[in-house]
Tab-separated table of C-alpha atoms in Angstrom:
chain	number	residue	atom	x	y	z
Q	1	MET	CA	-0.390	-0.063	-0.015
Q	2	THR	CA	1.562	3.426	-0.670
Q	3	SER	CA	1.799	5.818	1.411
Q	4	ALA	CA	-0.574	7.795	-0.092
Q	5	VAL	CA	-2.870	5.409	-0.122
Q	6	ALA	CA	-2.422	4.495	3.601
Q	7	TRP	CA	-3.096	8.612	4.610
Q	8	ALA	CA	-6.249	8.591	2.948
Q	9	LEU	CA	-7.224	5.544	4.470
Q	10	PRO	CA	-9.038	5.762	7.779
Q	11	ALA	CA	-6.893	3.691	10.227
Q	12	ALA	CA	-8.590	0.447	11.213
Q	13	THR	CA	-9.199	-0.121	7.768
Q	14	ALA	CA	-5.215	0.745	6.650
Q	15	ALA	CA	-4.433	-1.435	9.430
Q	16	ALA	CA	-6.810	-4.014	8.033
Q	17	GLY	CA	-4.983	-3.808	4.639
Q	18	ARG	CA	-1.653	-4.170	6.130
Q	19	GLU	CA	-3.066	-7.590	7.678
Q	20	LEU	CA	-4.102	-8.760	4.655
Q	21	LEU	CA	-0.806	-8.108	3.028
Q	22	ARG	CA	1.086	-10.274	5.499
Q	23	ARG	CA	-0.966	-13.018	5.968
Q	24	ALA	CA	-1.413	-13.221	1.959
Q	25	ALA	CA	2.353	-13.148	1.992
Q	26	GLU	CA	2.647	-15.828	4.999
Q	27	GLU	CA	0.638	-18.223	3.174
Q	28	ARG	CA	2.521	-17.442	-0.356
Q	29	ASP	CA	5.743	-18.698	1.539
Q	30	LEU	CA	4.231	-21.470	3.599
Q	31	MET	CA	2.913	-22.712	-0.226
Q	32	ARG	CA	6.358	-22.661	-1.378
Q	33	ARG	CA	8.220	-24.346	1.166
Q	34	ALA	CA	5.352	-26.688	0.762
Q	35	GLN	CA	6.107	-27.589	-2.772
Q	36	GLY	CA	9.876	-28.100	-2.167
Q	37	ASP	CA	9.192	-30.220	1.195
Q	38	PRO	CA	5.365	-31.593	0.464
Q	39	GLY	CA	5.334	-33.625	3.710
Q	40	ALA	CA	2.662	-33.410	6.438
Q	41	LEU	CA	4.309	-31.255	8.463
Q	42	ALA	CA	4.199	-28.469	6.028
Q	43	ARG	CA	0.772	-29.332	4.956
Q	44	HIS	CA	-0.458	-29.056	8.456
Q	45	ARG	CA	1.127	-26.133	8.612
Q	46	LEU	CA	-0.544	-24.536	5.500
Q	47	ALA	CA	-3.955	-25.707	6.365
Q	48	ARG	CA	-3.898	-23.989	9.682
Q	49	CYS	CA	-2.262	-20.828	7.840
Q	50	ARG	CA	-5.469	-21.175	5.888
Q	51	ALA	CA	-7.953	-21.951	8.438
Q	52	GLU	CA	-6.200	-18.752	10.342
Q	53	ASN	CA	-6.255	-16.408	7.257
Q	54	THR	CA	-9.881	-17.307	6.807
Q	55	GLU	CA	-11.081	-16.170	10.578
Q	56	ALA	CA	-8.994	-12.563	10.071
Q	57	LEU	CA	-10.592	-12.194	6.736
Q	58	ARG	CA	-14.440	-13.110	8.598
Q	59	THR	CA	-13.430	-10.579	11.129
Q	60	ILE	CA	-12.694	-7.893	8.451
Q	61	VAL	CA	-15.975	-8.913	6.491
Q	62	ASP	CA	-17.807	-8.367	9.350
Q	63	ARG	CA	-16.610	-5.215	10.687
Q	64	HIS	CA	-16.324	-3.438	7.188
Q	65	GLY	CA	-17.789	-5.334	4.516
Q	66	TRP	CA	-15.701	-6.996	1.541
Q	67	PRO	CA	-12.387	-5.015	1.618
Q	68	THR	CA	-12.357	-3.701	-1.883
Q	69	GLY	CA	-9.360	-1.159	-3.197
Q	70	ARG	CA	-10.928	2.065	-1.826
Q	71	LEU	CA	-11.361	0.635	1.553
Q	72	VAL	CA	-7.876	-1.543	2.283
Q	73	GLY	CA	-6.059	-0.314	-0.777
Q	74	GLU	CA	-5.844	-2.341	-3.777
Q	75	PRO	CA	-2.930	-4.937	-3.439
Q	76	ALA	CA	-5.063	-5.186	0.120
Q	77	SER	CA	-7.876	-6.334	-1.435
Q	78	THR	CA	-6.195	-8.544	-3.852
Q	79	ALA	CA	-4.595	-10.388	-1.036
Q	80	ALA	CA	-8.354	-10.645	0.421
Q	81	LEU	CA	-9.340	-12.282	-2.526
Q	82	MET	CA	-6.389	-14.712	-2.556
Q	83	ILE	CA	-7.153	-15.803	0.936
Q	84	LEU	CA	-10.710	-16.262	0.042
Q	85	LEU	CA	-9.825	-18.564	-2.923
Q	86	HIS	CA	-8.035	-20.799	-0.295
Q	87	ALA	CA	-10.998	-20.474	2.555
Q	88	PRO	CA	-11.698	-23.944	3.738
Q	89	ASP	CA	-15.363	-22.719	4.568
Q	90	LEU	CA	-17.720	-22.720	1.147
Q	91	ALA	CA	-20.209	-20.955	2.473
Q	92	PHE	CA	-18.061	-17.955	3.660
Q	93	GLN	CA	-16.644	-17.980	0.150
Q	94	LEU	CA	-20.023	-18.375	-1.183
Q	95	ARG	CA	-20.939	-14.982	1.231
Q	96	CYS	CA	-18.226	-13.011	0.178
Q	97	ARG	CA	-18.849	-13.680	-3.570
Q	98	ASP	CA	-22.413	-12.077	-3.255
Q	99	LEU	CA	-20.287	-9.442	-1.562
Q	100	VAL	CA	-17.628	-9.067	-4.459
Q	101	ALA	CA	-20.450	-9.252	-6.792
Q	102	GLU	CA	-21.996	-6.386	-5.444
Q	103	ALA	CA	-19.127	-4.361	-5.262
Q	104	ALA	CA	-17.855	-5.169	-8.917
Q	105	ALA	CA	-21.295	-3.821	-9.949
Q	106	ASP	CA	-20.647	-0.538	-7.798
Q	107	GLY	CA	-17.570	-0.168	-9.479
Q	108	HIS	CA	-15.492	-0.850	-6.280
Q	109	CYS	CA	-14.201	-3.989	-6.838
Q	110	PRO	CA	-12.613	-4.811	-10.348
Q	111	ALA	CA	-14.843	-7.316	-12.131
Q	112	VAL	CA	-12.254	-10.069	-12.822
Q	113	HIS	CA	-12.234	-10.829	-8.888
Q	114	LEU	CA	-15.884	-11.631	-8.984
Q	115	ALA	CA	-14.873	-14.028	-11.742
Q	116	TYR	CA	-12.326	-15.750	-9.988
Q	117	ILE	CA	-14.156	-16.342	-7.083
Q	118	ALA	CA	-17.600	-16.934	-8.929
Q	119	ASP	CA	-15.830	-19.877	-11.269
Q	120	HIS	CA	-14.161	-21.382	-7.397
Q	121	CYS	CA	-17.287	-21.470	-5.880
Q	122	ALA	CA	-18.836	-23.056	-9.162
Q	123	VAL	CA	-16.358	-25.762	-9.255
Q	124	ALA	CA	-16.443	-26.521	-5.351
Q	125	ARG	CA	-20.257	-26.944	-5.959
Q	126	GLY	CA	-20.260	-29.404	-9.028
Q	127	GLU	CA	-21.296	-26.552	-10.989
Q	128	PRO	CA	-19.871	-25.526	-14.515
Q	129	GLN	CA	-18.025	-21.846	-14.151
Q	130	PHE	CA	-18.978	-19.039	-15.965
Q	131	TYR	CA	-15.193	-17.807	-16.954
Q	132	GLY	CA	-13.071	-20.540	-17.111
Q	133	THR	CA	-10.933	-19.577	-14.570
Q	134	ARG	CA	-10.189	-23.141	-13.125
Q	135	VAL	CA	-7.977	-25.714	-14.203
Q	136	ASN	CA	-8.310	-29.349	-13.491
Q	137	PRO	CA	-4.318	-29.579	-12.354
Q	138	VAL	CA	-4.171	-33.207	-13.781
Q	139	THR	CA	-5.103	-32.552	-17.274
Q	140	LEU	CA	-4.769	-28.720	-17.183
Q	141	ARG	CA	-8.113	-28.193	-18.801
Q	142	PRO	CA	-10.610	-26.014	-17.500
Q	143	TYR	CA	-12.847	-27.916	-15.425
Q	144	PRO	CA	-16.741	-27.708	-17.327
Q	145	VAL	CA	-17.458	-24.093	-18.601
Q	146	ARG	CA	-21.166	-22.864	-18.340
Q	147	CYS	CA	-22.147	-22.099	-22.539
Q	148	PRO	CA	-18.820	-22.394	-23.730
Q	149	GLU	CA	-19.294	-21.007	-27.258
Q	150	THR	CA	-19.489	-17.289	-25.596
Q	151	VAL	CA	-16.754	-17.852	-22.667
Q	152	ASP	CA	-14.253	-15.574	-24.250
Q	153	GLU	CA	-17.250	-12.538	-24.282
Q	154	ARG	CA	-17.881	-13.318	-20.504
Q	155	ARG	CA	-13.768	-13.486	-19.969
Q	156	THR	CA	-13.563	-10.287	-22.348
Q	157	ASP	CA	-16.100	-8.216	-20.412
Q	158	VAL	CA	-13.767	-8.644	-17.066
Q	159	GLY	CA	-10.363	-7.828	-18.286
Q	160	LEU	CA	-9.459	-11.652	-18.936
Q	161	ALA	CA	-7.725	-12.827	-22.087
Q	162	PRO	CA	-9.457	-15.536	-24.124
Q	163	LEU	CA	-9.340	-19.043	-23.045
Q	164	GLU	CA	-7.415	-20.337	-25.314
Q	165	GLN	CA	-4.496	-18.228	-24.823
Q	166	GLN	CA	-4.497	-18.841	-21.102
Q	167	MET	CA	-4.593	-22.702	-21.876
Q	168	ALA	CA	-1.924	-22.257	-23.965
Q	169	ALA	CA	0.170	-20.033	-21.633
Q	170	LEU	CA	-0.853	-22.428	-19.144
Q	171	ARG	CA	0.869	-25.212	-21.397
Q	172	ARG	CA	4.264	-23.498	-22.009
Q	173	GLY	CA	4.641	-22.933	-18.090
Q	174	ALA	CA	3.712	-26.567	-17.692
């Protein structure tokens, strides 16, 4: 969060933003460690971190609503989304998906945030996703997509590249 943004935010929401950034960074670090050492202890630490991050995010959401960029700064809002995507609580994810949808409709949250959480929740519920952001890690193919003939239009609407372009980039990186 830039110092200019921090000064513009009330102290409580600025602190929430710093907390979100710290927690997301800690989780990224634990994920890297778990990839290098996929043992039970690393998985346990990562699971505990995600559970604690979920509770911290829940507290922020209960107090302030969805942490939009205007509320906590853009980087912290993105950190909140990352925490939400790894939350072990689908009911909480669904609740926040609706809050993100409202914030995106009001222009207070990037529409791409909604795309990621909407697809995440759809796949978790065994439903087709809307934007094709979720990919099966085994097949490297997108999980089923609702109305695949118009998926690229929906992706364009939220600022995502066409699905085939995303898949080609994924295959290059695999």
